[in-house]
mmCIF file of C-alpha atoms in Angstrom:
data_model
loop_
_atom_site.group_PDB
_atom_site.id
_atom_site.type_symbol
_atom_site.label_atom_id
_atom_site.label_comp_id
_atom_site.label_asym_id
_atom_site.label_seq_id
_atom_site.Cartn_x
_atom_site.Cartn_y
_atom_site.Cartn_z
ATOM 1 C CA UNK F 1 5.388 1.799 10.192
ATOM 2 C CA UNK F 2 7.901 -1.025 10.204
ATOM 3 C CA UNK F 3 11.682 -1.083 10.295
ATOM 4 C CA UNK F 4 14.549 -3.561 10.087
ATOM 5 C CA UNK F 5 18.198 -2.966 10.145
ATOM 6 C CA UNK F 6 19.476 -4.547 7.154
ATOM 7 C CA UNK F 7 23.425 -4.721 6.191
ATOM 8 C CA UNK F 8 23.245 -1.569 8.511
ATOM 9 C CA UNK F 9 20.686 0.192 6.945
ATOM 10 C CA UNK F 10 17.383 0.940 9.070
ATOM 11 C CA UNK F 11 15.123 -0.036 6.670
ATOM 12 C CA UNK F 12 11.296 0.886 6.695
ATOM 13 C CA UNK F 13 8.766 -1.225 4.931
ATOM 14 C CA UNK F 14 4.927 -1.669 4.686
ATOM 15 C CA UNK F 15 3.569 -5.612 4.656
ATOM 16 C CA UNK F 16 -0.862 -5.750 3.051
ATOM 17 C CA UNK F 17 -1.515 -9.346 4.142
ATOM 18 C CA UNK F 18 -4.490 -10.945 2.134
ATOM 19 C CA UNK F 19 -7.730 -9.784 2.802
ATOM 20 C CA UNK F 20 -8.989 -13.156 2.991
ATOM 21 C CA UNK F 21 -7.384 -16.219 3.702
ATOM 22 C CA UNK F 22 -6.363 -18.383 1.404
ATOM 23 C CA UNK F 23 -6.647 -22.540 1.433
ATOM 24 C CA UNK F 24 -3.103 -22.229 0.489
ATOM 25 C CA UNK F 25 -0.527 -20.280 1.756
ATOM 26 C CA UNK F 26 -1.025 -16.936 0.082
ATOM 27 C CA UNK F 27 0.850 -16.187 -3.241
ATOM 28 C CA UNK F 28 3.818 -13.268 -2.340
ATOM 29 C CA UNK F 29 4.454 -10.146 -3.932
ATOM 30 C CA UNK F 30 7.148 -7.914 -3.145
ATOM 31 C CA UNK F 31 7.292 -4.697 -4.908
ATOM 32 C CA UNK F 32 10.071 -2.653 -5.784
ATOM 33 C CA UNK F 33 9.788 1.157 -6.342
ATOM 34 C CA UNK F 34 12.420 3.611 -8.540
ATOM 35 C CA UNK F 35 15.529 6.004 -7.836
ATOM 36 C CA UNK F 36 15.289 9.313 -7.366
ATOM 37 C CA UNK F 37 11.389 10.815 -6.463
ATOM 38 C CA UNK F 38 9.787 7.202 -5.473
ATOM 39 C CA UNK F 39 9.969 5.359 -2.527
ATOM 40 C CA UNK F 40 7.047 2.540 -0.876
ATOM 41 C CA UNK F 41 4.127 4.992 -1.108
ATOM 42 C CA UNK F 42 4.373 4.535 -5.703
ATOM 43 C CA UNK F 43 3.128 0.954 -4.521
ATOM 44 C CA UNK F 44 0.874 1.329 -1.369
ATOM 45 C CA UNK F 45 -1.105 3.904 -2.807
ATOM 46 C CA UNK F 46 -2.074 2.148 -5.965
ATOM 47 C CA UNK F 47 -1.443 -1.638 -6.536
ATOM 48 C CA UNK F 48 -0.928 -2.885 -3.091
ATOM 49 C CA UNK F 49 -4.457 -2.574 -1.588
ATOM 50 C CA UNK F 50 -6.201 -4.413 -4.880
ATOM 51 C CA UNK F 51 -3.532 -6.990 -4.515
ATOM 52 C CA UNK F 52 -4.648 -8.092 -1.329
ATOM 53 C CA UNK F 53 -7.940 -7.687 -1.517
ATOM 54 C CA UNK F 54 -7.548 -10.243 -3.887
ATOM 55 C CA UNK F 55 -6.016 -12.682 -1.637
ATOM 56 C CA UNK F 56 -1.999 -11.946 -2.198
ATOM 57 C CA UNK F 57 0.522 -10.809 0.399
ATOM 58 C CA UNK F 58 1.936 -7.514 -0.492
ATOM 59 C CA UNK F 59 5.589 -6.092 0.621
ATOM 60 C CA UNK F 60 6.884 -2.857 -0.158
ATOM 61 C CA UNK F 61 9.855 -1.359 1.415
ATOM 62 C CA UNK F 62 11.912 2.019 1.024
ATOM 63 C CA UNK F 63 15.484 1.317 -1.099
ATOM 64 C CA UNK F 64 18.051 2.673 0.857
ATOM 65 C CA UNK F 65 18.524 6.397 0.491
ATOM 66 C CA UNK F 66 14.516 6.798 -0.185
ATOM 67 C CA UNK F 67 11.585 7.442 2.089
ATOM 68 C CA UNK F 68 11.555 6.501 5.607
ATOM 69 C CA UNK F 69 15.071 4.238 4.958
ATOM 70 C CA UNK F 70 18.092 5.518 6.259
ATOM 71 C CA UNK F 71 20.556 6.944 3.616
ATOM 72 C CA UNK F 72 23.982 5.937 4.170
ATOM 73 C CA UNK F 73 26.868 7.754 1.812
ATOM 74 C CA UNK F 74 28.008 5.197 0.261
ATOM 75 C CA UNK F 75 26.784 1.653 -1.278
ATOM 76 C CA UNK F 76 24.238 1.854 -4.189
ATOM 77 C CA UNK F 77 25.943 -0.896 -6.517
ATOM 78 C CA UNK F 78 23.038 -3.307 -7.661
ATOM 79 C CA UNK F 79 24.744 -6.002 -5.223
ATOM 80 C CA UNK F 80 23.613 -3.738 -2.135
ATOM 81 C CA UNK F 81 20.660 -3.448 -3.368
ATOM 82 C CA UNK F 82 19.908 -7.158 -4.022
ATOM 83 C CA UNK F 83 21.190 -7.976 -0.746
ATOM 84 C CA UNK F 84 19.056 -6.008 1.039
ATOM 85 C CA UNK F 85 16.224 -7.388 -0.108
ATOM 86 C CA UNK F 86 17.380 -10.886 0.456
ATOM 87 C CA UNK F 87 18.122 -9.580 3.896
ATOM 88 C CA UNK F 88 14.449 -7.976 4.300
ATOM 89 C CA UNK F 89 13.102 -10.881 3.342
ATOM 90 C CA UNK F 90 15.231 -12.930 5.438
ATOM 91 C CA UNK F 91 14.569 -11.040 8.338
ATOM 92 C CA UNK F 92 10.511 -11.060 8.123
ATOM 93 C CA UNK F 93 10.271 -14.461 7.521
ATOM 94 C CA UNK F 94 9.801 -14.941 3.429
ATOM 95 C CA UNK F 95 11.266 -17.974 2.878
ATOM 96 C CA UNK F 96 9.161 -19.275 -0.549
ATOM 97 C CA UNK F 97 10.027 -17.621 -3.794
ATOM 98 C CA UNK F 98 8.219 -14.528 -4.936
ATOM 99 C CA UNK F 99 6.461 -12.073 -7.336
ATOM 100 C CA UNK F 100 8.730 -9.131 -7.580
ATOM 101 C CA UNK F 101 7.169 -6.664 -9.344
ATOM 102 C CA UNK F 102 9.652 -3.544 -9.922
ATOM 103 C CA UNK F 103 8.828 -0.068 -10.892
ATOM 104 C CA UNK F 104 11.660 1.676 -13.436
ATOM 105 C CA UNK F 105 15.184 0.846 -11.685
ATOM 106 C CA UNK F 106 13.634 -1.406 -9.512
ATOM 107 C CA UNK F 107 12.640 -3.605 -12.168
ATOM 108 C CA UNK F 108 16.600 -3.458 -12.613
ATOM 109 C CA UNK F 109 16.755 -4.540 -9.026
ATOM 110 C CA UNK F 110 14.245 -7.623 -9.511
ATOM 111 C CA UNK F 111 16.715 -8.633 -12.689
ATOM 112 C CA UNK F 112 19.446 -8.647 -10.373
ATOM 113 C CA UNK F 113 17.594 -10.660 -7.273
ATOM 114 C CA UNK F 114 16.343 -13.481 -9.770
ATOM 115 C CA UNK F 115 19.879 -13.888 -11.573
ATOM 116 C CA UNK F 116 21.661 -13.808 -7.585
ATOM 117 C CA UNK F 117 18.744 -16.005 -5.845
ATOM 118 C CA UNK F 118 16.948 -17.639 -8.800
ATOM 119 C CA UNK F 119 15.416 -20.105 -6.003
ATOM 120 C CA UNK F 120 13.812 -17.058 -4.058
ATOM 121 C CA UNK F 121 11.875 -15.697 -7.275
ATOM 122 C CA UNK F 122 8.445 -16.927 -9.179
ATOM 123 C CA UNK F 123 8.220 -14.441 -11.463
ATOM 124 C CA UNK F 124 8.946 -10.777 -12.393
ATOM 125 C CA UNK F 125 6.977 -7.896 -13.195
ATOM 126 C CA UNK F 126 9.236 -4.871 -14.457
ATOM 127 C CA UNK F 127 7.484 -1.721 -15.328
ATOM 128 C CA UNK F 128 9.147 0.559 -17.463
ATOM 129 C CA UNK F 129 12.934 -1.745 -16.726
ATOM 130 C CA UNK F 130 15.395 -3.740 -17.955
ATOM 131 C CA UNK F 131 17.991 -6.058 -16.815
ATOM 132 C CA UNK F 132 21.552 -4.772 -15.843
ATOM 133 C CA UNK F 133 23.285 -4.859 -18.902
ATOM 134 C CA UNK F 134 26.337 -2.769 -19.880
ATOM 135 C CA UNK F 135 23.977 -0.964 -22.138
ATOM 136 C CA UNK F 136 21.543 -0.517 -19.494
ATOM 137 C CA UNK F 137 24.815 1.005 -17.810
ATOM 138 C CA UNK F 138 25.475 3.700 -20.353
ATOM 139 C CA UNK F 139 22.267 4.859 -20.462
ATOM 140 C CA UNK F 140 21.480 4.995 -16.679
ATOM 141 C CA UNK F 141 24.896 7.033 -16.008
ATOM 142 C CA UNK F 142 23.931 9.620 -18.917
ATOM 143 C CA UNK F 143 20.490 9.474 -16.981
ATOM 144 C CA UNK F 144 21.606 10.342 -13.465
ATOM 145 C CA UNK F 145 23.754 12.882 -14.650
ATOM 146 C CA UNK F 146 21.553 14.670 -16.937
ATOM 147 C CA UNK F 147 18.237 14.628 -13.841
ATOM 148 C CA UNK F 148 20.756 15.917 -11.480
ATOM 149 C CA UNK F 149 21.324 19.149 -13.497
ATOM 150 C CA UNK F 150 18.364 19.781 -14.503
ATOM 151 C CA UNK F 151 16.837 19.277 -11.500
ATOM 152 C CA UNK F 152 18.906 21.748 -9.578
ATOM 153 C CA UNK F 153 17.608 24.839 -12.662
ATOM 154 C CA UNK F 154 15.289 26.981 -10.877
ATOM 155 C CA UNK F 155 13.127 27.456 -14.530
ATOM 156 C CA UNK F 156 12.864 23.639 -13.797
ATOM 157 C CA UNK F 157 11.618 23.734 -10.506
ATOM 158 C CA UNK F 158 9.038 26.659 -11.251
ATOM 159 C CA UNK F 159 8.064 24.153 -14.208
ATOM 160 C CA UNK F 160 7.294 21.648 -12.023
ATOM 161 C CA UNK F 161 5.748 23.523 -9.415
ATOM 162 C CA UNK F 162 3.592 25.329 -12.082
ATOM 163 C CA UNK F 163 3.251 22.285 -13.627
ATOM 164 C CA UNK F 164 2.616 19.028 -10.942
ATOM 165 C CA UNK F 165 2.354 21.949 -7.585
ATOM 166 C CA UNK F 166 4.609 22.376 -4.587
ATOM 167 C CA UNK F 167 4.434 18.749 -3.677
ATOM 168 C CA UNK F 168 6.178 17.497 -6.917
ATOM 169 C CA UNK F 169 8.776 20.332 -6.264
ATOM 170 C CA UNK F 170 9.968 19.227 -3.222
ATOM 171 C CA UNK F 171 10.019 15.578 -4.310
ATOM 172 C CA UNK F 172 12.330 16.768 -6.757
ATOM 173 C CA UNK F 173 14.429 19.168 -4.051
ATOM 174 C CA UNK F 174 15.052 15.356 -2.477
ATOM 175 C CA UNK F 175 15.986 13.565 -5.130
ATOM 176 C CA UNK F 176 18.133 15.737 -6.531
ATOM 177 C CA UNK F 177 19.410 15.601 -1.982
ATOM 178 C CA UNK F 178 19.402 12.090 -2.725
ATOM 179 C CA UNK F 179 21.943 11.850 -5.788
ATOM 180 C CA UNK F 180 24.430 14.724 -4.291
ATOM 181 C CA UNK F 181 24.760 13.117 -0.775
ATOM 182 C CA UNK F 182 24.974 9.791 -1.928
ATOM 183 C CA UNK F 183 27.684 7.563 -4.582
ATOM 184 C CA UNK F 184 24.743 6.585 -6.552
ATOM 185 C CA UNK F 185 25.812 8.565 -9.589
ATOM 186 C CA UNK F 186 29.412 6.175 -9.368
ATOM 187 C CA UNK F 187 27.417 3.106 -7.841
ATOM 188 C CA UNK F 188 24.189 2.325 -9.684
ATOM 189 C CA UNK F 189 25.704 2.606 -13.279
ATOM 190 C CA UNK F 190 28.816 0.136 -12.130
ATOM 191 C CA UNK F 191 27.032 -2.959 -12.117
ATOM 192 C CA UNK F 192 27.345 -6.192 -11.693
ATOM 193 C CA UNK F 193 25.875 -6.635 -15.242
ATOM 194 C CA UNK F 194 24.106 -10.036 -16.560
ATOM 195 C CA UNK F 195 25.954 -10.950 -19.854
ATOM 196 C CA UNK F 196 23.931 -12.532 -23.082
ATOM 197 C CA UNK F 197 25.068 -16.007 -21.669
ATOM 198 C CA UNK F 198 23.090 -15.446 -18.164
ATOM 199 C CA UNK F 199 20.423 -13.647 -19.990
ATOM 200 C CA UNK F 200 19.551 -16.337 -22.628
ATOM 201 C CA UNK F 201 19.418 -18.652 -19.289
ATOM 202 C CA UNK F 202 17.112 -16.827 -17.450
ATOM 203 C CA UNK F 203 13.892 -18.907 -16.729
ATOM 204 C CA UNK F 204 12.176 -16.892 -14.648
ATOM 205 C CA UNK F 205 8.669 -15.532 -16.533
ATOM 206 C CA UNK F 206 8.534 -12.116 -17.237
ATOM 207 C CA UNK F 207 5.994 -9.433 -18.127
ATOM 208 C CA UNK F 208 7.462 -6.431 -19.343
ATOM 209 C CA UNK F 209 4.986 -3.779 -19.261
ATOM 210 C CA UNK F 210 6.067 -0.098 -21.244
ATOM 211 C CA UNK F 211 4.618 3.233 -21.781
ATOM 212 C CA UNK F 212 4.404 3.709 -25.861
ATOM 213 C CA UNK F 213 6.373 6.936 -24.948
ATOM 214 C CA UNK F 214 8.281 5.720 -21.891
ATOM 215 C CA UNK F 215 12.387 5.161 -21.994
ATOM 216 C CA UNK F 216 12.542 2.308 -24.051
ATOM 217 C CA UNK F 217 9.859 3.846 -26.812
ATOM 218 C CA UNK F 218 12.972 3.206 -29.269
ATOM 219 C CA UNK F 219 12.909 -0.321 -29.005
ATOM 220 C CA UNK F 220 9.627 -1.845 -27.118
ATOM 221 C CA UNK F 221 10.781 -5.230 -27.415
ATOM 222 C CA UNK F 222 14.564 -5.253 -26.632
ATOM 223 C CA UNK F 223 13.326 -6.952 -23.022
ATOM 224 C CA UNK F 224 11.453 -9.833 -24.694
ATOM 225 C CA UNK F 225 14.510 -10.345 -27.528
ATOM 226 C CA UNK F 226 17.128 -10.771 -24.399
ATOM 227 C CA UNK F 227 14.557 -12.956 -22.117
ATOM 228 C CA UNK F 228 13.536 -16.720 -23.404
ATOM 229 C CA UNK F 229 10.061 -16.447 -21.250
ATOM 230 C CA UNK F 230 9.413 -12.527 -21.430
ATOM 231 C CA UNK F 231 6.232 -11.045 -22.269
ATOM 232 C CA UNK F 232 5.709 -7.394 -23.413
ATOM 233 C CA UNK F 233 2.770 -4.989 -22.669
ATOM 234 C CA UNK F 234 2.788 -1.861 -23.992
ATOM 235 C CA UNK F 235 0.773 1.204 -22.655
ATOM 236 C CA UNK F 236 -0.081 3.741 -25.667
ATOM 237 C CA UNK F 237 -0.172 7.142 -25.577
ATOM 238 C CA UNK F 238 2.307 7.006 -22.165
ATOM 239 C CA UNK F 239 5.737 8.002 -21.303
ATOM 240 C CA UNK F 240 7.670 6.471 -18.396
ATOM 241 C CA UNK F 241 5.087 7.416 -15.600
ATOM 242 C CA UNK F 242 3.037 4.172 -16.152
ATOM 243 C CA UNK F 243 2.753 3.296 -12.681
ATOM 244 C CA UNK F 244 1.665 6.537 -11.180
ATOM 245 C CA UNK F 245 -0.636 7.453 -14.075
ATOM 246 C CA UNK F 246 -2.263 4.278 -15.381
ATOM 247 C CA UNK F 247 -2.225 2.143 -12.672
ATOM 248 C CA UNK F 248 -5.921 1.184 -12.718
ATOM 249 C CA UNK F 249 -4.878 -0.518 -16.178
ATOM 250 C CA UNK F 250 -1.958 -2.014 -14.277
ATOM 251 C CA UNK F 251 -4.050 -3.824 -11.425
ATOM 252 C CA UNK F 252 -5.924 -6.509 -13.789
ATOM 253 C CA UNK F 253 -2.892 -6.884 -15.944
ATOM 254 C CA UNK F 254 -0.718 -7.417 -12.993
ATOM 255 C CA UNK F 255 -3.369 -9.700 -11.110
ATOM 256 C CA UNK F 256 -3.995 -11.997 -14.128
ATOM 257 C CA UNK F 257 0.002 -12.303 -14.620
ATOM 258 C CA UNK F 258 0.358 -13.490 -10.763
ATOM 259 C CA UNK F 259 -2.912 -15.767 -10.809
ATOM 260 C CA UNK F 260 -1.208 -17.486 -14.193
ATOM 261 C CA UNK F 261 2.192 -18.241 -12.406
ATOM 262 C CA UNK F 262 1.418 -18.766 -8.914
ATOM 263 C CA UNK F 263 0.769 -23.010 -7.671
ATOM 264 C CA UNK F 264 -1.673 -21.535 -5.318
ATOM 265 C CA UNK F 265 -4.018 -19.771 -7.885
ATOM 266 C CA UNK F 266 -3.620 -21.214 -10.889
ATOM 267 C CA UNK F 267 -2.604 -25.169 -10.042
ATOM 268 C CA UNK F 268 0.263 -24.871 -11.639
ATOM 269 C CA UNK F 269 2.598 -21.916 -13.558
ATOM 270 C CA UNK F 270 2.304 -21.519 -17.330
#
């Protein structure tokens, strides 16, 4: 285990070098898990060791509040969040732009790094996300609010015990710790928010990849209407757990996208 103390946040976070190495420097993803239940292991224990087996750099990293990080009361605007991951990069030495490839609200994150530090991202990879947009905001606040009460029922604990076993039960018991300990319910929702003007000059490629079912089964190509280079994917037959439940349909997906728009791989992006 790693950890850096970032904006005064002990951080932990997991680096996969390539496998093999490259004649180039190695192309650099950084992924970005969810609120709530995930943390770095969503990413480690699915698409990180195929990634760098095929010759990429993988970091992953615990957002503040989750996993191994330390979980300070306050401080869960979007803006902490971005600059913590400018800081964790900072800190290890990742100085040429990267893949971000963000899971749910850290998809929301990678919005928010590319529009702060456009010159520190290649591309983006949002999985079941969208960018911070005052939209975005009122559904994320009616979201945080609703999964706190309903994770704190007891018939909706025994569900998910029944359902998922103990494990997923006391993954819940913490995230539900997580929002009631924490401003994220005020924070998160608050912004900053990328208006139509920044998102109509967003170059950064994107592959939006959706579950059929997932949160945005209402509209499956809002993303790629607000983004001029965005590319939608859709999953069928899947809600929003695309990551944890169909991620061996993820890894060639994600490892063409990265091999298309990475100078080392590809000659050149597309």
């Amino acid at each position: 285990m790693s950890f850096l103390v970032i904006n005064g946040v002990r951080t932990h976070y997991q680096r996969v070098p390539a496998k093999e190495a490259p004649t180039l420097p190695a192309p650099q993803v950084v992924f970005v898990h969810g609120l709530g239940y995930d943390s770095l292991a969503s990413f480690y224990l699915t698409l990180a060791p195929p990634f760098a087996a095929a010759g990429i750099d993988v970091l992953t990293y615990d957002l503040r509040a989750h996993g191994r990080s330390d979980r300070p009361s306050r401080g869960y605007r979007l803006e902490d969040f971005t600059s913590d991951l400018r800081e964790l990069l900072d800190g290890i030495g990742v100085t040429g732009p990267v893949h971000l490839v963000g899971n749910s609200f850290g998809g929301t994150v990678a919005f928010a790094f590319a529009a702060r530090y456009p010159e520190r991202v290649r591309s983006i990879v949002a999985i079941e996300s969208e960018p911070p947009t005052a939209a975005w905001s009122e559904k994320m606040a009616r979201a945080l609010n609703a999964v706190l009460d309903e994770m704190e029922a007891e018939r909706f604990l025994a569900w998910v015990s029944d359902t998922y076993g103990q494990h997923h039960a006391r993954l819940t018991l913490s995230a539900a710790e997580i929002i009631r300990a924490t401003s994220i319910i005020e924070d998160v929702p608050s912004g900053p928010f990328l208006e139509e003007t920044a998102l109509a000059a967003f170059t950064h490629p994107v592959l939006s990849v959706l579950g059929s079912e997932g949160f945005q089964s209402e509209d499956l190509h809002g993303v790629e209407r607000l983004l001029p280079r965005c590319r939608t994917e859709v999953i069928a037959g899947q809600d929003h757990s695309v990551l944890v439940e169909r991620h061996h349909e993820l890894r060639p997906l994600l490892l063409d996208w990265i091999a298309r728009h990475e100078p080392a791989m590809s000659g050149g992006s597309r």
